[in-house]
Amino acid sequence: MPTQAPTGSFPTRPIVVVCRPFDENSGGQIVLHALIDRMRSLGVDAYASQPCKTYRSLRPAWLGALKRWNYRRKLPEFFAHESMDVPMASDAVLDDAIVVYPETVRGNPLEAERVVRWLLNRPGLLGGNETLDPSEEVFFYQEAFAEGVASVSPDRLLRVRWLREDVYRDENRSRSGSCRMIRKGTDTLSQIPEGDRAIPLDGLSHQEIAEVFNKTEVFYCHDLYTMYAYYAALAGCVPVVVPRPGLSAEDWRDGFELKHGVAYGE
C-alpha cells in the first residue's frame, strides 16, 4: 500500500515510536505503525513501544525494574498488522533511542533524552499537552494540526499513508440514501437534521463501511480530516464534510491533504 515519507540522511541512534496495538479503525495507530514499517524498509533502526513509565530515575535500580515490570504486565498485548514490520523495543534500545510521541501522549513517560513530537491532530484536542515543550523536535501530519504553534517550522511535514484500497472500491451498484460518521466531529452534532435517516457508520469495520459506501449516494462526515472521506470517494459515495462553525472552506482545504472529490458543506 502506498506511503509518503521524507527522504534524507538516517540517524545513527535507534528510533522508537510510541504507539498502542494495531487498530484498523484508529487512523493515529495506523500511521504510527506505518511510520515504523516505512523507516525499517529504508534501513532505519526503528521500533515500537507502548506508552508506559520506565522508572529509570528510581533508586535502587532493582526497585525501578520491579515497578517497570509491574506496569508493563498490565498493558494490553502488543501486536502489529501482518503486513508490517513493527518490532518492540528492548530496554537496551530505549536507553539510547530517539523517541517519537504522538501529541496525545502527555509529557515524556519514557524519560528519553531526545524527543520528537508528531502532531496527528491539534495539540491538546484529544489529550496530551496543549503547550509543546520547546526542547522537542516537532513534526505535523497536516498543516492544520500545527496552526498557531509558533515553534513549528512549516517544513516539518511528516506524512505516511497506509491506504485500504484493497477494501474500498466502487462496485457499480444501485444507490440510495446516505450514511453518516461522527468520530472526532462531536462539535457539529447540532447540524444533524431532525428525523435523520442516514446509516450510522461509527464502530463498524472497514469491510462493513465499504459495504454501506457502495449502496448509498452521500456520506456525511463530521470529522474534518479523516481518511474515510477519501475512502467514500473511492467507493463512489459522495463525501460531504459537515462544516465547523468559524472554519471557512478555504481554511479547511488548506489543511486537508486528500481534498479532491470531497465537498465541504452542501
mmCIF file of C-alpha atoms in Angstrom:
data_model
loop_
_atom_site.group_PDB
_atom_site.id
_atom_site.type_symbol
_atom_site.label_atom_id
_atom_site.label_comp_id
_atom_site.label_asym_id
_atom_site.label_seq_id
_atom_site.Cartn_x
_atom_site.Cartn_y
_atom_site.Cartn_z
ATOM 1 C CA MET A 1 0.000 0.000 0.000
ATOM 2 C CA PRO A 2 1.396 3.431 -0.888
ATOM 3 C CA THR A 3 3.126 5.594 1.658
ATOM 4 C CA GLN A 4 4.720 9.009 1.622
ATOM 5 C CA ALA A 5 7.664 9.915 3.819
ATOM 6 C CA PRO A 6 10.526 12.383 3.726
ATOM 7 C CA THR A 7 13.893 11.274 2.446
ATOM 8 C CA GLY A 8 17.335 12.215 3.752
ATOM 9 C CA SER A 9 20.194 11.010 5.922
ATOM 10 C CA PHE A 10 19.361 8.451 8.602
ATOM 11 C CA PRO A 11 20.053 8.901 12.336
ATOM 12 C CA THR A 12 22.699 6.709 13.947
ATOM 13 C CA ARG A 13 20.585 6.110 17.053
ATOM 14 C CA PRO A 14 17.546 3.818 17.065
ATOM 15 C CA ILE A 15 14.143 5.452 16.737
ATOM 16 C CA VAL A 16 11.321 4.302 18.987
ATOM 17 C CA VAL A 17 7.761 5.279 18.088
ATOM 18 C CA VAL A 18 5.293 5.230 20.965
ATOM 19 C CA CYS A 19 2.078 3.525 19.895
ATOM 20 C CA ARG A 20 -0.553 1.064 21.003
ATOM 21 C CA PRO A 21 -1.507 -2.284 19.434
ATOM 22 C CA PHE A 22 -2.637 -2.018 15.815
ATOM 23 C CA ASP A 23 -6.242 -0.905 15.374
ATOM 24 C CA GLU A 24 -7.629 -0.737 11.843
ATOM 25 C CA ASN A 25 -10.232 1.794 12.985
ATOM 26 C CA SER A 26 -7.711 4.212 14.523
ATOM 27 C CA GLY A 27 -6.046 6.454 11.990
ATOM 28 C CA GLY A 28 -3.465 7.510 14.561
ATOM 29 C CA GLN A 29 -2.338 3.991 15.387
ATOM 30 C CA ILE A 30 -2.286 3.061 11.699
ATOM 31 C CA VAL A 31 0.135 5.833 10.730
ATOM 32 C CA LEU A 32 2.325 5.288 13.821
ATOM 33 C CA HIS A 33 2.742 1.629 12.871
ATOM 34 C CA ALA A 34 3.184 2.559 9.209
ATOM 35 C CA LEU A 35 5.948 5.018 10.124
ATOM 36 C CA ILE A 36 7.940 2.265 11.850
ATOM 37 C CA ASP A 37 7.400 -0.118 8.959
ATOM 38 C CA ARG A 38 8.398 2.525 6.406
ATOM 39 C CA MET A 39 11.555 3.501 8.308
ATOM 40 C CA ARG A 40 12.644 -0.122 8.657
ATOM 41 C CA SER A 41 12.129 -0.681 4.932
ATOM 42 C CA LEU A 42 14.542 2.214 4.352
ATOM 43 C CA GLY A 43 17.157 0.748 6.689
ATOM 44 C CA VAL A 44 16.398 2.808 9.795
ATOM 45 C CA ASP A 45 16.730 1.023 13.156
ATOM 46 C CA ALA A 46 13.109 1.660 14.216
ATOM 47 C CA TYR A 47 10.928 0.047 16.888
ATOM 48 C CA ALA A 48 7.649 0.398 18.756
ATOM 49 C CA SER A 49 6.993 0.923 22.443
ATOM 50 C CA GLN A 50 3.727 1.253 24.267
ATOM 51 C CA PRO A 51 3.266 4.478 26.263
ATOM 52 C CA CYS A 52 4.499 3.387 29.684
ATOM 53 C CA LYS A 53 6.676 4.614 32.525
ATOM 54 C CA THR A 54 10.297 3.484 32.768
ATOM 55 C CA TYR A 55 11.109 4.387 36.405
ATOM 56 C CA ARG A 56 14.736 4.804 35.298
ATOM 57 C CA SER A 57 15.463 7.513 37.837
ATOM 58 C CA LEU A 58 14.137 5.442 40.742
ATOM 59 C CA ARG A 59 16.759 4.143 43.175
ATOM 60 C CA PRO A 60 17.760 1.490 43.926
ATOM 61 C CA ALA A 61 17.727 0.298 40.310
ATOM 62 C CA TRP A 62 16.091 -3.014 41.173
ATOM 63 C CA LEU A 63 13.061 -1.164 42.542
ATOM 64 C CA GLY A 64 12.695 0.730 39.268
ATOM 65 C CA ALA A 65 12.942 -2.535 37.330
ATOM 66 C CA LEU A 66 10.263 -4.107 39.533
ATOM 67 C CA LYS A 67 7.882 -1.189 39.092
ATOM 68 C CA ARG A 68 8.525 -1.194 35.334
ATOM 69 C CA TRP A 69 7.709 -4.900 35.119
ATOM 70 C CA ASN A 70 4.540 -4.445 37.174
ATOM 71 C CA TYR A 71 3.398 -1.535 34.983
ATOM 72 C CA ARG A 72 4.073 -3.321 31.705
ATOM 73 C CA ARG A 73 2.315 -6.529 32.658
ATOM 74 C CA LYS A 74 -0.950 -4.578 32.882
ATOM 75 C CA LEU A 75 -0.651 -3.235 29.338
ATOM 76 C CA PRO A 76 -2.611 -4.913 26.523
ATOM 77 C CA GLU A 77 -0.658 -7.403 24.441
ATOM 78 C CA PHE A 78 1.095 -5.619 21.608
ATOM 79 C CA PHE A 79 0.552 -6.725 18.013
ATOM 80 C CA ALA A 80 1.006 -5.275 14.538
ATOM 81 C CA HIS A 81 -0.695 -5.814 11.198
ATOM 82 C CA GLU A 82 0.625 -8.921 9.466
ATOM 83 C CA SER A 83 1.848 -6.860 6.516
ATOM 84 C CA MET A 84 4.002 -4.562 8.666
ATOM 85 C CA ASP A 85 7.431 -4.959 10.262
ATOM 86 C CA VAL A 86 6.891 -3.410 13.705
ATOM 87 C CA PRO A 87 9.118 -4.988 16.393
ATOM 88 C CA MET A 88 9.011 -3.964 20.045
ATOM 89 C CA ALA A 89 11.960 -2.074 21.530
ATOM 90 C CA SER A 90 14.018 -3.718 24.262
ATOM 91 C CA ASP A 91 15.183 -1.803 27.341
ATOM 92 C CA ALA A 92 18.657 -1.642 25.793
ATOM 93 C CA VAL A 93 17.225 0.033 22.685
ATOM 94 C CA LEU A 94 15.213 2.504 24.764
ATOM 95 C CA ASP A 95 18.297 3.604 26.693
ATOM 96 C CA ASP A 96 19.843 5.248 23.625
ATOM 97 C CA ALA A 97 16.840 5.955 21.403
ATOM 98 C CA ILE A 98 15.240 8.977 19.833
ATOM 99 C CA VAL A 99 11.611 8.658 20.949
ATOM 100 C CA VAL A 100 8.682 9.772 18.801
ATOM 101 C CA TYR A 101 5.468 10.592 20.670
ATOM 102 C CA PRO A 102 2.109 11.463 19.112
ATOM 103 C CA GLU A 103 0.539 14.619 20.502
ATOM 104 C CA THR A 104 -1.888 12.532 22.601
ATOM 105 C CA VAL A 105 0.877 11.355 24.962
ATOM 106 C CA ARG A 106 1.414 13.752 27.845
ATOM 107 C CA GLY A 107 4.997 14.631 28.691
ATOM 108 C CA ASN A 108 7.882 12.213 28.238
ATOM 109 C CA PRO A 109 6.910 8.977 30.052
ATOM 110 C CA LEU A 110 9.856 7.007 28.622
ATOM 111 C CA GLU A 111 12.237 9.647 30.026
ATOM 112 C CA ALA A 112 14.026 9.888 26.691
ATOM 113 C CA GLU A 113 16.869 12.364 26.274
ATOM 114 C CA ARG A 114 15.834 13.087 22.687
ATOM 115 C CA VAL A 115 12.139 13.602 21.955
ATOM 116 C CA VAL A 116 10.251 14.085 18.702
ATOM 117 C CA ARG A 117 6.578 15.093 18.815
ATOM 118 C CA TRP A 118 4.431 14.136 15.816
ATOM 119 C CA LEU A 119 1.170 16.081 15.613
ATOM 120 C CA LEU A 120 -1.538 13.779 14.292
ATOM 121 C CA ASN A 121 -4.122 16.317 15.444
ATOM 122 C CA ARG A 122 -4.146 19.675 17.191
ATOM 123 C CA PRO A 123 -2.167 19.640 20.472
ATOM 124 C CA GLY A 124 -4.465 19.049 23.443
ATOM 125 C CA LEU A 125 -7.580 18.303 21.384
ATOM 126 C CA LEU A 126 -7.597 14.555 22.058
ATOM 127 C CA GLY A 127 -5.354 14.504 25.126
ATOM 128 C CA GLY A 128 -1.747 15.333 25.816
ATOM 129 C CA ASN A 129 -0.277 18.765 26.414
ATOM 130 C CA GLU A 130 -1.742 21.844 24.751
ATOM 131 C CA THR A 131 1.635 23.583 25.000
ATOM 132 C CA LEU A 132 4.629 21.861 23.431
ATOM 133 C CA ASP A 133 7.988 21.525 25.171
ATOM 134 C CA PRO A 134 10.460 23.827 23.362
ATOM 135 C CA SER A 135 13.178 21.160 23.647
ATOM 136 C CA GLU A 136 11.215 18.747 21.435
ATOM 137 C CA GLU A 137 11.576 18.410 17.679
ATOM 138 C CA VAL A 138 8.057 18.831 16.284
ATOM 139 C CA PHE A 139 6.595 17.459 13.048
ATOM 140 C CA PHE A 140 2.994 17.505 11.820
ATOM 141 C CA TYR A 141 0.851 15.228 9.667
ATOM 142 C CA GLN A 142 -1.272 18.030 8.227
ATOM 143 C CA GLU A 143 -0.734 21.775 8.195
ATOM 144 C CA ALA A 144 -3.968 22.346 10.105
ATOM 145 C CA PHE A 145 -2.610 20.471 13.126
ATOM 146 C CA ALA A 146 0.297 22.911 13.554
ATOM 147 C CA GLU A 147 -1.741 26.059 13.024
ATOM 148 C CA GLY A 148 -0.949 28.581 15.743
ATOM 149 C CA VAL A 149 2.009 26.590 17.094
ATOM 150 C CA ALA A 150 4.777 29.173 16.831
ATOM 151 C CA SER A 151 7.658 26.769 17.407
ATOM 152 C CA VAL A 152 6.839 24.548 14.408
ATOM 153 C CA SER A 153 8.626 25.223 11.137
ATOM 154 C CA PRO A 154 6.430 24.915 8.009
ATOM 155 C CA ASP A 155 8.898 22.425 6.513
ATOM 156 C CA ARG A 156 8.215 19.845 9.246
ATOM 157 C CA LEU A 157 5.531 17.971 7.318
ATOM 158 C CA LEU A 158 5.792 14.226 8.026
ATOM 159 C CA ARG A 159 3.145 12.164 6.287
ATOM 160 C CA VAL A 160 2.905 8.389 5.982
ATOM 161 C CA ARG A 161 -0.064 6.684 4.341
ATOM 162 C CA TRP A 162 -1.469 3.197 4.644
ATOM 163 C CA LEU A 163 -4.492 3.206 2.360
ATOM 164 C CA ARG A 164 -7.096 0.443 2.333
ATOM 165 C CA GLU A 165 -7.558 0.397 -1.412
ATOM 166 C CA ASP A 166 -7.940 -3.367 -1.097
ATOM 167 C CA VAL A 167 -11.241 -2.781 0.718
ATOM 168 C CA TYR A 168 -12.673 0.436 -0.736
ATOM 169 C CA ARG A 169 -13.635 0.346 -4.417
ATOM 170 C CA ASP A 170 -16.696 1.250 -6.476
ATOM 171 C CA GLU A 171 -18.686 -1.898 -7.264
ATOM 172 C CA ASN A 172 -21.154 -0.003 -9.500
ATOM 173 C CA ARG A 173 -24.269 -0.984 -7.565
ATOM 174 C CA SER A 174 -27.556 0.871 -7.403
ATOM 175 C CA ARG A 175 -27.531 3.547 -4.692
ATOM 176 C CA SER A 176 -29.979 5.389 -2.473
ATOM 177 C CA GLY A 177 -29.930 7.376 0.738
ATOM 178 C CA SER A 178 -26.988 8.473 2.827
ATOM 179 C CA CYS A 179 -24.668 7.453 5.637
ATOM 180 C CA ARG A 180 -23.056 9.408 8.454
ATOM 181 C CA MET A 181 -19.919 9.262 10.606
ATOM 182 C CA ILE A 182 -19.179 11.341 13.725
ATOM 183 C CA ARG A 183 -15.760 10.207 15.053
ATOM 184 C CA LYS A 184 -13.951 13.383 16.193
ATOM 185 C CA GLY A 185 -16.698 15.708 14.945
ATOM 186 C CA THR A 186 -18.887 15.877 18.050
ATOM 187 C CA ASP A 187 -18.865 19.689 17.909
ATOM 188 C CA THR A 188 -21.150 19.608 14.844
ATOM 189 C CA LEU A 189 -23.778 17.181 16.156
ATOM 190 C CA SER A 190 -26.299 20.034 16.273
ATOM 191 C CA GLN A 191 -26.260 20.107 12.466
ATOM 192 C CA ILE A 192 -27.813 16.652 12.161
ATOM 193 C CA PRO A 193 -31.383 17.270 10.948
ATOM 194 C CA GLU A 194 -34.320 16.042 12.977
ATOM 195 C CA GLY A 195 -35.500 12.663 11.750
ATOM 196 C CA ASP A 196 -32.172 11.960 10.068
ATOM 197 C CA ARG A 197 -32.228 8.558 8.346
ATOM 198 C CA ALA A 198 -28.578 8.345 7.371
ATOM 199 C CA ILE A 199 -26.970 4.984 8.176
ATOM 200 C CA PRO A 200 -24.601 5.411 11.175
ATOM 201 C CA LEU A 201 -21.062 4.181 10.495
ATOM 202 C CA ASP A 202 -19.238 4.741 13.771
ATOM 203 C CA GLY A 203 -17.969 1.494 15.244
ATOM 204 C CA LEU A 204 -18.238 -0.538 12.042
ATOM 205 C CA SER A 205 -15.328 -2.418 10.477
ATOM 206 C CA HIS A 206 -13.700 -1.308 7.226
ATOM 207 C CA GLN A 207 -15.476 -4.093 5.357
ATOM 208 C CA GLU A 208 -18.870 -3.078 6.785
ATOM 209 C CA ILE A 209 -18.287 0.595 5.977
ATOM 210 C CA ALA A 210 -17.221 -0.246 2.418
ATOM 211 C CA GLU A 211 -20.463 -2.195 2.004
ATOM 212 C CA VAL A 212 -22.521 0.849 3.084
ATOM 213 C CA PHE A 213 -20.494 3.212 0.871
ATOM 214 C CA ASN A 214 -21.379 1.028 -2.119
ATOM 215 C CA LYS A 215 -25.124 1.247 -1.579
ATOM 216 C CA THR A 216 -25.557 4.902 -0.528
ATOM 217 C CA GLU A 217 -25.251 8.129 -2.502
ATOM 218 C CA VAL A 218 -23.903 10.593 0.068
ATOM 219 C CA PHE A 219 -21.541 10.257 3.039
ATOM 220 C CA TYR A 220 -21.915 12.967 5.704
ATOM 221 C CA CYS A 221 -18.669 13.196 7.639
ATOM 222 C CA HIS A 222 -18.439 15.219 10.869
ATOM 223 C CA ASP A 223 -14.718 14.510 11.324
ATOM 224 C CA LEU A 224 -12.918 17.243 9.393
ATOM 225 C CA TYR A 225 -9.755 15.381 8.467
ATOM 226 C CA THR A 226 -10.486 11.663 8.409
ATOM 227 C CA MET A 227 -9.349 9.281 5.670
ATOM 228 C CA TYR A 228 -12.910 7.943 5.489
ATOM 229 C CA ALA A 229 -13.856 10.880 3.250
ATOM 230 C CA TYR A 230 -11.257 9.664 0.763
ATOM 231 C CA TYR A 231 -12.431 6.065 1.165
ATOM 232 C CA ALA A 232 -16.017 7.100 0.401
ATOM 233 C CA ALA A 233 -14.874 8.711 -2.840
ATOM 234 C CA LEU A 234 -13.006 5.528 -3.782
ATOM 235 C CA ALA A 235 -16.229 3.576 -3.298
ATOM 236 C CA GLY A 236 -18.289 6.000 -5.389
ATOM 237 C CA CYS A 237 -20.159 7.586 -2.468
ATOM 238 C CA VAL A 238 -20.064 11.398 -2.487
ATOM 239 C CA PRO A 239 -18.286 12.615 0.690
ATOM 240 C CA VAL A 240 -19.606 15.791 2.311
ATOM 241 C CA VAL A 241 -17.720 17.150 5.318
ATOM 242 C CA VAL A 242 -20.086 18.841 7.782
ATOM 243 C CA PRO A 243 -18.696 22.380 8.233
ATOM 244 C CA ARG A 244 -17.393 23.521 11.593
ATOM 245 C CA PRO A 245 -18.687 26.977 12.584
ATOM 246 C CA GLY A 246 -15.988 29.580 12.023
ATOM 247 C CA LEU A 247 -13.908 27.395 9.677
ATOM 248 C CA SER A 248 -14.152 28.519 6.066
ATOM 249 C CA ALA A 249 -13.965 26.126 3.136
ATOM 250 C CA GLU A 250 -10.678 27.745 2.093
ATOM 251 C CA ASP A 251 -9.078 27.191 5.508
ATOM 252 C CA TRP A 252 -10.345 23.613 5.647
ATOM 253 C CA ARG A 253 -8.954 22.831 2.207
ATOM 254 C CA ASP A 254 -5.574 24.332 3.123
ATOM 255 C CA GLY A 255 -5.272 21.815 5.948
ATOM 256 C CA PHE A 256 -6.660 18.661 4.327
ATOM 257 C CA GLU A 257 -4.356 16.526 2.187
ATOM 258 C CA LEU A 258 -6.951 14.406 0.325
ATOM 259 C CA LYS A 259 -9.487 17.080 -0.559
ATOM 260 C CA HIS A 260 -10.079 16.251 -4.227
ATOM 261 C CA GLY A 261 -13.599 14.924 -4.672
ATOM 262 C CA VAL A 262 -14.580 15.894 -1.112
ATOM 263 C CA ALA A 263 -17.176 18.636 -0.529
ATOM 264 C CA TYR A 264 -17.095 20.968 2.477
ATOM 265 C CA GLY A 265 -20.781 21.510 3.167
ATOM 266 C CA GLU A 266 -23.614 21.091 0.693
#
